[in-house]
mmCIF file of C-alpha atoms in Angstrom:
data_model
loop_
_atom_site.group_PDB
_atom_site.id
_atom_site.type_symbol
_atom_site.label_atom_id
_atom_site.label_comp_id
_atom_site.label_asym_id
_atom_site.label_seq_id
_atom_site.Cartn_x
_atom_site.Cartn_y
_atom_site.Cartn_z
ATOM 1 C CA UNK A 1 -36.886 21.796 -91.193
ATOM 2 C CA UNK A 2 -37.453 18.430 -89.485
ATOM 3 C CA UNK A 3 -37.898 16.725 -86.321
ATOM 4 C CA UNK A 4 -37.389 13.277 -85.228
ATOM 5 C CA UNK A 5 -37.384 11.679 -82.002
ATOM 6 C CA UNK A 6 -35.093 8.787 -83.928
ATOM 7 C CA UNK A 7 -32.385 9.714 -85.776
ATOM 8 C CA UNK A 8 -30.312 6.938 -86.097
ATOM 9 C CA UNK A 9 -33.214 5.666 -88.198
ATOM 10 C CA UNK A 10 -32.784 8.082 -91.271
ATOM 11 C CA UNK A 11 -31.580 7.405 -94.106
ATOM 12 C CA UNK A 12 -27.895 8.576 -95.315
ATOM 13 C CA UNK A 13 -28.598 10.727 -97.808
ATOM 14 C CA UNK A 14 -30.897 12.511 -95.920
ATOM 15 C CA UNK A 15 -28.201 14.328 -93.517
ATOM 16 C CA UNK A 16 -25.440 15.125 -96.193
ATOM 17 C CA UNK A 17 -24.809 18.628 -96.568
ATOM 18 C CA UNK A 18 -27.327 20.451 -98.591
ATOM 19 C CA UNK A 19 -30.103 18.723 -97.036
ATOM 20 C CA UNK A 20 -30.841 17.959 -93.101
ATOM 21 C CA UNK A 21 -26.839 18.894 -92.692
ATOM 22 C CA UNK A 22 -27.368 20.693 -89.253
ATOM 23 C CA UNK A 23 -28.345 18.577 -86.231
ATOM 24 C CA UNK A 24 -30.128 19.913 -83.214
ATOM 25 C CA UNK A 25 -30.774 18.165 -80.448
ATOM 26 C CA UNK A 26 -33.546 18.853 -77.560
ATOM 27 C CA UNK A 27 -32.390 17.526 -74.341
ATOM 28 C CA UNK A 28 -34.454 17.314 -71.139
ATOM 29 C CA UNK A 29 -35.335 20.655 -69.426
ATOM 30 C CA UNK A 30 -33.399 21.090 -66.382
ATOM 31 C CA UNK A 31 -34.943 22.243 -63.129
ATOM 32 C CA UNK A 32 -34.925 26.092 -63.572
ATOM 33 C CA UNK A 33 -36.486 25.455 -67.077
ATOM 34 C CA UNK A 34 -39.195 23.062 -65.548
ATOM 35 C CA UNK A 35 -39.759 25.954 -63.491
ATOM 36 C CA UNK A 36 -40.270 28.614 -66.393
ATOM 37 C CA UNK A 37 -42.470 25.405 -68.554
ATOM 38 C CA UNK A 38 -44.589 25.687 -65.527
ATOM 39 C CA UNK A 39 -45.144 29.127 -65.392
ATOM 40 C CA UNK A 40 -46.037 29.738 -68.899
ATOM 41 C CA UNK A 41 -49.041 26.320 -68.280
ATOM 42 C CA UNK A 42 -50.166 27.788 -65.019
ATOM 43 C CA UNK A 43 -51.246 31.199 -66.803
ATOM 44 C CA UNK A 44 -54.720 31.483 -66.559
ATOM 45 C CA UNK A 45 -54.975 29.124 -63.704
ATOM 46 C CA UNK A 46 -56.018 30.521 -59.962
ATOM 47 C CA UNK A 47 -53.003 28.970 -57.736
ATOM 48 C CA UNK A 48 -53.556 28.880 -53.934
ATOM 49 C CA UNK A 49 -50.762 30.854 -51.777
ATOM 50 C CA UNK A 50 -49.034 27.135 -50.744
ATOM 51 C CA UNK A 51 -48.090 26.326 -54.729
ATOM 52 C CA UNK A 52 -44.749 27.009 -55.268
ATOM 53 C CA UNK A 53 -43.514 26.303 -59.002
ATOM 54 C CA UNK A 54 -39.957 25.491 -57.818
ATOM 55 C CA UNK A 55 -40.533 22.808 -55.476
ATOM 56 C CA UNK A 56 -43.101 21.696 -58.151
ATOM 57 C CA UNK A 57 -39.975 21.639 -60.717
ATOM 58 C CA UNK A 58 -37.640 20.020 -58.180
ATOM 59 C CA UNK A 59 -40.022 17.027 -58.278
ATOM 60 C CA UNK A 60 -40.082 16.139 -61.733
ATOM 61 C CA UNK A 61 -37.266 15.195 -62.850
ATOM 62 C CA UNK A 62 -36.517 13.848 -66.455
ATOM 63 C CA UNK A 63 -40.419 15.775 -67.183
ATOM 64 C CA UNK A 64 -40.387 17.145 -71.364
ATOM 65 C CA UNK A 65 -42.401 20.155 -72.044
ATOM 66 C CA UNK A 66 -45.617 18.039 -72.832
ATOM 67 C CA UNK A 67 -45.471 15.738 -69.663
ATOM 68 C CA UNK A 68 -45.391 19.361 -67.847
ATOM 69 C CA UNK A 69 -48.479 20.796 -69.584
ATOM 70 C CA UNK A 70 -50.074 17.572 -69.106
ATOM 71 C CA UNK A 71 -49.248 17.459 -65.056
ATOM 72 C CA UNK A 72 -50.732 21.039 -65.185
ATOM 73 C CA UNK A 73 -53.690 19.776 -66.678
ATOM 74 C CA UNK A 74 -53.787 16.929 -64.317
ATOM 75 C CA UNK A 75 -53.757 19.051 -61.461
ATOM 76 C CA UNK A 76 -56.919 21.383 -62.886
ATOM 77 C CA UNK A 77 -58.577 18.170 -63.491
ATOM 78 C CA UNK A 78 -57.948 17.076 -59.376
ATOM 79 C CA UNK A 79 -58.883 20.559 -58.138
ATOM 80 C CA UNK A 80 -62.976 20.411 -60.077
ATOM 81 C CA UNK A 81 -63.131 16.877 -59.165
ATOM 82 C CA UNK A 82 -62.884 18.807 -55.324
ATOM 83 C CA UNK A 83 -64.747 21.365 -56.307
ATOM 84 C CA UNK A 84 -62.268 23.823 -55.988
ATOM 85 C CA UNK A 85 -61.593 26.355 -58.790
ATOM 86 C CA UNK A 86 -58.168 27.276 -56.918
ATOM 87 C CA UNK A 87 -55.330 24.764 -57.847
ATOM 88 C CA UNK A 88 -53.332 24.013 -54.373
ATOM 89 C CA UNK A 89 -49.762 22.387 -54.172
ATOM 90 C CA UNK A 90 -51.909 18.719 -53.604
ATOM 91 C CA UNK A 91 -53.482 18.872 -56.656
ATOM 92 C CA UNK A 92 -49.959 18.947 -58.149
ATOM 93 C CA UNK A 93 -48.694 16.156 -55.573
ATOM 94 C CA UNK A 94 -51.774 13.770 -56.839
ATOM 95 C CA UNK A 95 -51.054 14.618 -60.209
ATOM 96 C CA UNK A 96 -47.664 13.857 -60.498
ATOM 97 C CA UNK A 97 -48.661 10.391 -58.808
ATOM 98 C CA UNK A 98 -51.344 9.644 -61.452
ATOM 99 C CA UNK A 99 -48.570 10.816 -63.596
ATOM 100 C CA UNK A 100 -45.680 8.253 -62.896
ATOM 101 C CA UNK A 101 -47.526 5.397 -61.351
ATOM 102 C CA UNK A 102 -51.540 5.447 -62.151
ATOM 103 C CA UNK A 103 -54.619 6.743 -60.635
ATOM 104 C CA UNK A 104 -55.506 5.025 -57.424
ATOM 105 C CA UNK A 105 -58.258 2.919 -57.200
ATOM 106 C CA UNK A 106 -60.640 2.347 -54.452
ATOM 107 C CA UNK A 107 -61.638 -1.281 -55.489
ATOM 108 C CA UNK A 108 -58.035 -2.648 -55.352
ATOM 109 C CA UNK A 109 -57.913 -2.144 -51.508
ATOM 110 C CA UNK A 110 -54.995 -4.571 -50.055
ATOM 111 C CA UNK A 111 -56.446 -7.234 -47.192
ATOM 112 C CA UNK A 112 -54.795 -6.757 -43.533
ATOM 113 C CA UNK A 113 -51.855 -8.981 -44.402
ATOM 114 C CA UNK A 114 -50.880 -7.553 -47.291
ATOM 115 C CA UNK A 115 -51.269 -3.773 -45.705
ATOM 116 C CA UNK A 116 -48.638 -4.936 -43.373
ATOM 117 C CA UNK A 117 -46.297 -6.733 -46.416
ATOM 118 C CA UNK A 118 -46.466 -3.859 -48.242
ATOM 119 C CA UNK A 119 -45.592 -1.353 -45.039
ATOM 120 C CA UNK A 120 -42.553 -3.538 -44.297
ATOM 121 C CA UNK A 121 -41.263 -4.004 -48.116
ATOM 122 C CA UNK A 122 -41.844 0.303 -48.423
ATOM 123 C CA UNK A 123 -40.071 0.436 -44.651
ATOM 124 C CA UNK A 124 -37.304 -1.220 -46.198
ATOM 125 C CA UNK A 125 -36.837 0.553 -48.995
ATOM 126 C CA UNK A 126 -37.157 4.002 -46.686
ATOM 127 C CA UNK A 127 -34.663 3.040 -44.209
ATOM 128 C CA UNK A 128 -32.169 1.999 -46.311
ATOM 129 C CA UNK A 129 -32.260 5.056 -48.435
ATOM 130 C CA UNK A 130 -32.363 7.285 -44.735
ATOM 131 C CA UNK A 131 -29.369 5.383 -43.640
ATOM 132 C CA UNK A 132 -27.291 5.668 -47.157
ATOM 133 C CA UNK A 133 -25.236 8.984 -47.545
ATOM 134 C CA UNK A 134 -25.063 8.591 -50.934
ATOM 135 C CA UNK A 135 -28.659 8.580 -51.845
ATOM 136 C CA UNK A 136 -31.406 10.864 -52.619
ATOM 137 C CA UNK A 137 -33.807 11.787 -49.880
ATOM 138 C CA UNK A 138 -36.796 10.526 -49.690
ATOM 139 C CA UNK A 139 -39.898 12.522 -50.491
ATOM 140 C CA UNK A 140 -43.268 10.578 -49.362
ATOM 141 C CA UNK A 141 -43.691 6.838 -48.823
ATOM 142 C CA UNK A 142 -47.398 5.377 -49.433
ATOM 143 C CA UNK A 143 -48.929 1.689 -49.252
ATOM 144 C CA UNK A 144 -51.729 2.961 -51.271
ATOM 145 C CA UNK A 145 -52.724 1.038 -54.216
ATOM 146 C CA UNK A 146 -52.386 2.720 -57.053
ATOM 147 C CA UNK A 147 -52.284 1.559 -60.820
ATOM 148 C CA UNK A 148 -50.027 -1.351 -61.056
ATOM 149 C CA UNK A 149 -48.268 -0.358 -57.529
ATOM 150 C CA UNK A 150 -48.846 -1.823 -54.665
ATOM 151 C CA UNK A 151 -46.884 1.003 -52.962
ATOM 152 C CA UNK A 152 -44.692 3.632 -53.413
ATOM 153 C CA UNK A 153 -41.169 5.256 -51.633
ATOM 154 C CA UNK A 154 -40.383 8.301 -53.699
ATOM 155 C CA UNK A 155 -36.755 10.214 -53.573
ATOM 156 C CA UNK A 156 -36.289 12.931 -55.091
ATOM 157 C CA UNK A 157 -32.429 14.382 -55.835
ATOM 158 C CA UNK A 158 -31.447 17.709 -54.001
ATOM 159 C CA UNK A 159 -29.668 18.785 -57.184
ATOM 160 C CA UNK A 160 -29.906 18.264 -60.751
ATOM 161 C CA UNK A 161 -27.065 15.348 -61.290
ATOM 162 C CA UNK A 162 -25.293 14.993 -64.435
ATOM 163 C CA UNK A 163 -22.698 12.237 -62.867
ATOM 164 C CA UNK A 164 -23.357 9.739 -61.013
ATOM 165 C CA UNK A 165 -20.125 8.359 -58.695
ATOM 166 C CA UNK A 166 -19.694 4.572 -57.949
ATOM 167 C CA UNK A 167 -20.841 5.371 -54.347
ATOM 168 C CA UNK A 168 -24.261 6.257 -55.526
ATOM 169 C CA UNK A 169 -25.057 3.770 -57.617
ATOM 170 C CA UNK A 170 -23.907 0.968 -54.983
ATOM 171 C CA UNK A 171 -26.688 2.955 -52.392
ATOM 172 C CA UNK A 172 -28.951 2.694 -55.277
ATOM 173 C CA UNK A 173 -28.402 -0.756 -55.558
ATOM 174 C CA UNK A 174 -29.126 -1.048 -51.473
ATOM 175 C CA UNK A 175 -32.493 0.843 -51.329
ATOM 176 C CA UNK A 176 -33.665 -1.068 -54.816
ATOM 177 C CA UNK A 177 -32.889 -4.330 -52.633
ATOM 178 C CA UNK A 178 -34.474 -2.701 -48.993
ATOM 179 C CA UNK A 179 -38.239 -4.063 -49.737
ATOM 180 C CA UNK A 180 -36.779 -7.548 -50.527
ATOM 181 C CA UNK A 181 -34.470 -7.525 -47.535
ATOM 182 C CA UNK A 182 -37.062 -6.535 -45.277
ATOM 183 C CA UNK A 183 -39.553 -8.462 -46.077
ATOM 184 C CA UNK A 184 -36.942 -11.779 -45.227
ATOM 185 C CA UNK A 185 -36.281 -9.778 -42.120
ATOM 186 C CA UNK A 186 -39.364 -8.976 -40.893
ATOM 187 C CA UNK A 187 -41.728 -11.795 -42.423
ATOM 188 C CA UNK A 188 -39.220 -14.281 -43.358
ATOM 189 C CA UNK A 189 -39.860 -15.245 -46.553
ATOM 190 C CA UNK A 190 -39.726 -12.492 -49.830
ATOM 191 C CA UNK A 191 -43.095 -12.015 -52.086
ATOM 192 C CA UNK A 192 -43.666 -11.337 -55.651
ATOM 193 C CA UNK A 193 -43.593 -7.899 -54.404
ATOM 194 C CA UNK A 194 -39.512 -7.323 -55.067
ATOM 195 C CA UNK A 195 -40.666 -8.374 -58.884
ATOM 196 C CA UNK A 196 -39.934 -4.614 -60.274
ATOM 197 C CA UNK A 197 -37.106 -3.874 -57.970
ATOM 198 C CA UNK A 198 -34.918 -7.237 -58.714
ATOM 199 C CA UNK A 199 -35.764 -6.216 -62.529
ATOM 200 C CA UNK A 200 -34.532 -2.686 -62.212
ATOM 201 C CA UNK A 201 -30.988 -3.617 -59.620
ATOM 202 C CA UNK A 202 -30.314 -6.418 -61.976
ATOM 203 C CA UNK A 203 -30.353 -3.630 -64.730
ATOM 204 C CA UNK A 204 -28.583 -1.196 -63.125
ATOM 205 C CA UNK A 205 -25.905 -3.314 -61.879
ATOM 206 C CA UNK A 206 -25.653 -4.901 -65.427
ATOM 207 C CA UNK A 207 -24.752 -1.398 -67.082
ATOM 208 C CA UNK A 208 -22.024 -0.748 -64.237
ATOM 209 C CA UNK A 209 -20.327 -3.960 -65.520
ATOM 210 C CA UNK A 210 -21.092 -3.806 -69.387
ATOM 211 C CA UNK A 211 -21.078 -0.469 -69.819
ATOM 212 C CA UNK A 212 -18.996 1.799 -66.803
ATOM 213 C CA UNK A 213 -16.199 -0.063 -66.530
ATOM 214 C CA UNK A 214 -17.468 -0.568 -62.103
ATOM 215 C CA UNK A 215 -16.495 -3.894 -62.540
ATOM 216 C CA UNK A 216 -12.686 -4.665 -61.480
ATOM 217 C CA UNK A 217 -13.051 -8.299 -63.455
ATOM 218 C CA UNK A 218 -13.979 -6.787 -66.584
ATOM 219 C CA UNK A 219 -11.815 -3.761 -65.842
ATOM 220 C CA UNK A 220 -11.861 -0.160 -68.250
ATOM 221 C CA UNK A 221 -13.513 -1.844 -71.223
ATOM 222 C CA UNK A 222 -17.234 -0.452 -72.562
ATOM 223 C CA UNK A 223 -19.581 -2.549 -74.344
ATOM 224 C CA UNK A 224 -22.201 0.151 -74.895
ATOM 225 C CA UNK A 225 -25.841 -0.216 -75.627
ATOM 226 C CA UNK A 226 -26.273 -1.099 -79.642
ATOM 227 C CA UNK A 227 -30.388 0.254 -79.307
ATOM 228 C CA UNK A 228 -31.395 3.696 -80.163
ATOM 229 C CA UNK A 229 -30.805 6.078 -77.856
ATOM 230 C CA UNK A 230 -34.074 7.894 -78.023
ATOM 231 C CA UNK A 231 -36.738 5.721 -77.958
ATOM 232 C CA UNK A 232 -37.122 1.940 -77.389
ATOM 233 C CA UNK A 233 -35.446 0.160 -75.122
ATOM 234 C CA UNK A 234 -32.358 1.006 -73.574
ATOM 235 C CA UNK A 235 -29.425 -0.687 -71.859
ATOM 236 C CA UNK A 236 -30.441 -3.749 -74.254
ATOM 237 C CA UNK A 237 -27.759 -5.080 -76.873
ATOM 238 C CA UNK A 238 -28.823 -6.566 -80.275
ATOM 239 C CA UNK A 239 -25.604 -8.067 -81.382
ATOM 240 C CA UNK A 240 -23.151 -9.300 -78.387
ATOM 241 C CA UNK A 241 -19.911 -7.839 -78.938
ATOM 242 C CA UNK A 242 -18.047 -10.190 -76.617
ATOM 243 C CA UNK A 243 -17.409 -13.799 -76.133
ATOM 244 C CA UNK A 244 -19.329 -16.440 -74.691
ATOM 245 C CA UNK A 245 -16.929 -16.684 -71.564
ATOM 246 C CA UNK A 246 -17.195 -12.117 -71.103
ATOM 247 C CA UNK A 247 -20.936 -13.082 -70.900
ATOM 248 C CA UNK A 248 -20.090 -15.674 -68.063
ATOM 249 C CA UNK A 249 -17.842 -13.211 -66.155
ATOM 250 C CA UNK A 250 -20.392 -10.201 -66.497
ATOM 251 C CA UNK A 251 -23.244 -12.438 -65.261
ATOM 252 C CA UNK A 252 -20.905 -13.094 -62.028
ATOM 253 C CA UNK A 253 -20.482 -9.670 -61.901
ATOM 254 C CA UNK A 254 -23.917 -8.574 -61.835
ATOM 255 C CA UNK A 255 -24.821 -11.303 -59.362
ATOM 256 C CA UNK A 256 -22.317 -10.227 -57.284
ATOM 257 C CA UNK A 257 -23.036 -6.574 -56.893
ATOM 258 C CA UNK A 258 -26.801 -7.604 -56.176
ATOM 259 C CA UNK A 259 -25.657 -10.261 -53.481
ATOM 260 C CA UNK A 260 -23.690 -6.681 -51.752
ATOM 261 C CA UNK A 261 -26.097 -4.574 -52.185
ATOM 262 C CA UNK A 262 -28.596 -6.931 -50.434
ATOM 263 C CA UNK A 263 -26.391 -7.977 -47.954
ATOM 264 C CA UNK A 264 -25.729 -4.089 -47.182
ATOM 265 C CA UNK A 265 -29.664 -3.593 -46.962
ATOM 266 C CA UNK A 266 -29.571 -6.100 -44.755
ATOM 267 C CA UNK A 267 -27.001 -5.113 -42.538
ATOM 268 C CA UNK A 268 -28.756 -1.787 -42.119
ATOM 269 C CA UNK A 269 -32.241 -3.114 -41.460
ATOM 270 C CA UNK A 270 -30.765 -5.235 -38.667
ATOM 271 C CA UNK A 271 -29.255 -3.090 -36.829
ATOM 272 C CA UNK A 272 -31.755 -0.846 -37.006
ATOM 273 C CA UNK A 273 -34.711 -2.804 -36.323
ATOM 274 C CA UNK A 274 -37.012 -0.460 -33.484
ATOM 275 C CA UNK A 275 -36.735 2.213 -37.005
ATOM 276 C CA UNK A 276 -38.307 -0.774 -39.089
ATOM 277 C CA UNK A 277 -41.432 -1.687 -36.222
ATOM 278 C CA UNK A 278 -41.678 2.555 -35.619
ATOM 279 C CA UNK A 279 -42.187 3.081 -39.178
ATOM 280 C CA UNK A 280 -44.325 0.458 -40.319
ATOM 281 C CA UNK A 281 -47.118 1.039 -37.429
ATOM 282 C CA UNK A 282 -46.785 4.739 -38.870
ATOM 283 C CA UNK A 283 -47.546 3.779 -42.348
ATOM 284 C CA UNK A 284 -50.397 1.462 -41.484
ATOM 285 C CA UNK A 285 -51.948 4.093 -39.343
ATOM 286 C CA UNK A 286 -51.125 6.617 -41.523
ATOM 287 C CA UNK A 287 -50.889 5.283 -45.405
ATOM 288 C CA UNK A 288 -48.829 8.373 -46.473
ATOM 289 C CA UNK A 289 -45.852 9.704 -45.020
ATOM 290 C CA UNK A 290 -43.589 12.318 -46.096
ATOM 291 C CA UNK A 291 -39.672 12.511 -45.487
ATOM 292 C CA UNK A 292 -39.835 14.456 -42.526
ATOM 293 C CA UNK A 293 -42.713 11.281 -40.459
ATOM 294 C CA UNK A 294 -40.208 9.392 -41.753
ATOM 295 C CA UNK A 295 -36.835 11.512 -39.979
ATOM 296 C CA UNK A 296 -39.090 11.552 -37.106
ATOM 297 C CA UNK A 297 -39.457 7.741 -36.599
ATOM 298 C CA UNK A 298 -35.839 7.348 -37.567
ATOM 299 C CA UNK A 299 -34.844 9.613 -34.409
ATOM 300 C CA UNK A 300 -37.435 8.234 -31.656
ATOM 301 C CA UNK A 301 -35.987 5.107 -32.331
ATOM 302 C CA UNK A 302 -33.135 4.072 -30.178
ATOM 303 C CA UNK A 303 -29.540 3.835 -30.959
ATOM 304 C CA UNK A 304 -29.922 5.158 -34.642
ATOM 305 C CA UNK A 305 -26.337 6.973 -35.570
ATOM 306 C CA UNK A 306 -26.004 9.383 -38.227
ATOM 307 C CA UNK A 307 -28.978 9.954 -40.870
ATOM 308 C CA UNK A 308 -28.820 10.857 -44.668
ATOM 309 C CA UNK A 309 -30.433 14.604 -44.075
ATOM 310 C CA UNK A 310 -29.497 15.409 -47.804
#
């Protein structure tokens, strides 16, 4: 018996029959699995009467085994440093934070300007996901500093997807592309601020040309990733598989979904402006919101149609 988190790195003669001849492969626990992974780390642990494991499950999605235990333990550890002995559904909250984007640090406070850069760029991205009926709700929106984040919108998907249509990767484009859009709105200029979010559109958009055939240009042709599929870095190709001029007419391609998707974002913010000024004096007064300060400000603001309630 072995285990390997990268098999397309063995050797041959390892996997012919007689040897390693049967393959099994560990995917990702899904959400009711989460939830049992959960259960069997909490044992032993006092949970308050507000934890529940399922929405706790529902939250991490793509979490292994280990990075379960290890928000678990994260949790514990936020509950002494409270001095509570009773673990309560924000321990879990801060812990999956620490978890995904880095313990928040008191010393890296943002100066007044910024506060308000940061509350428009996380507006944007909050609004546009609101306004998109394709894309996941959002969970909690924070300008809090916290490793190498400035600030945070988090969505989390009502249900476990295993497809994901055209339409929602376009919204995905949009909200990726609602910080920079609102910032040029709302400030008029953009800030290094849209760094990770141009880098992750211009990656998503690249694998719905290359790879997913969303392209009508390029048309039904695949040119998968060449990396490993486990580990490493996906999406990226070793050996180009295409000619110079593909390259040319994929790099179009990409530009031109991004140049939609942030014209879209725009198009939102705009005419939905009293949302944007409502929501950013909420997050500067209030640093963290959840989805449902956010619904609110959507709805006192005037003339706002229909809402993604997903």
């Amino acid at each position: 018996i072995g285990a390997t988190n990268r098999p397309e790195t063995l050797d041959a003669a390892l996997l012919r029959p007689g040897r390693f001849d049967r393959n099994v492969e560990i995917g990702l626990p899904n959400q009711a699995e989460r939830r049992a992974i959960l259960g069997v780390h909490a044992q032993g642990k006092r949970l308050a009467d507000d934890v529940d494991l399922g929405a706790v499950s529902r939250g991490t999605p793509g979490f292994s085994g280990a990075d379960l235990a290890n928000l678990v333990n994260e949790a514990a550890i936020v509950a002494v440093r409270n001095d509570r002995s009773i673990l309560q559904y924000s321990d879990f909250d801060t812990a999956r934070d620490r978890l995904l984007i880095g313990r928040r640090e008191h010393s890296n406070a943002l100066l007044p300007d910024e506060q308000h850069s940061v509350a428009v760029h996380e507006t944007g991205h909050a609004l546009v996901a609101a306004l998109s009926p394709h894309a996941d709700p959002v969970a909690k929106v924070t300008i809090l500093p916290a490793g190498q984040a400035l600030g945070v919108t988090e969505q989390l998907p009502a249900d476990e997807r295993h497809l994901y249509p055209e339409s929602y990767l376009k919204d995905s484009l949009a909200v990726r592309l609602g910080g920079r859009a609102a910032e040029l709105l709302i400030l008029g200029e953009a800030s290094t601020g849209a760094a990770n979010d141009l880098a992750g559109a211009t990656q998503l958009a690249t694998r719905m040309v290359r790879e997913w055939g969303l392209s009508e240009r390029i048309g039904p042709v695949g040119f998968s990733s060449d990396g490993p599929g486990y580990l490493g870095e996906a999406g990226l190709i070793t050996s180009r598989p295409y000619a110079e001029d593909t390259q040319l007419v994929i790099d179009e391609e990409v530009a031109r979904l991004l140049r939609e998707a942030e014209a879209r974002a725009t198009e939102l913010l705009s005419t939905h402006r009293p949302a944007i000024d409502r929501i950013v004096a909420l997050l500067i007064e209030k640093e963290v919101i959840d989805g449902d300060d956010l619904m609110g400000a959507i709805r006192g603001a005037d003339h706002v149609p229909e809402i993604n309630h997903a």
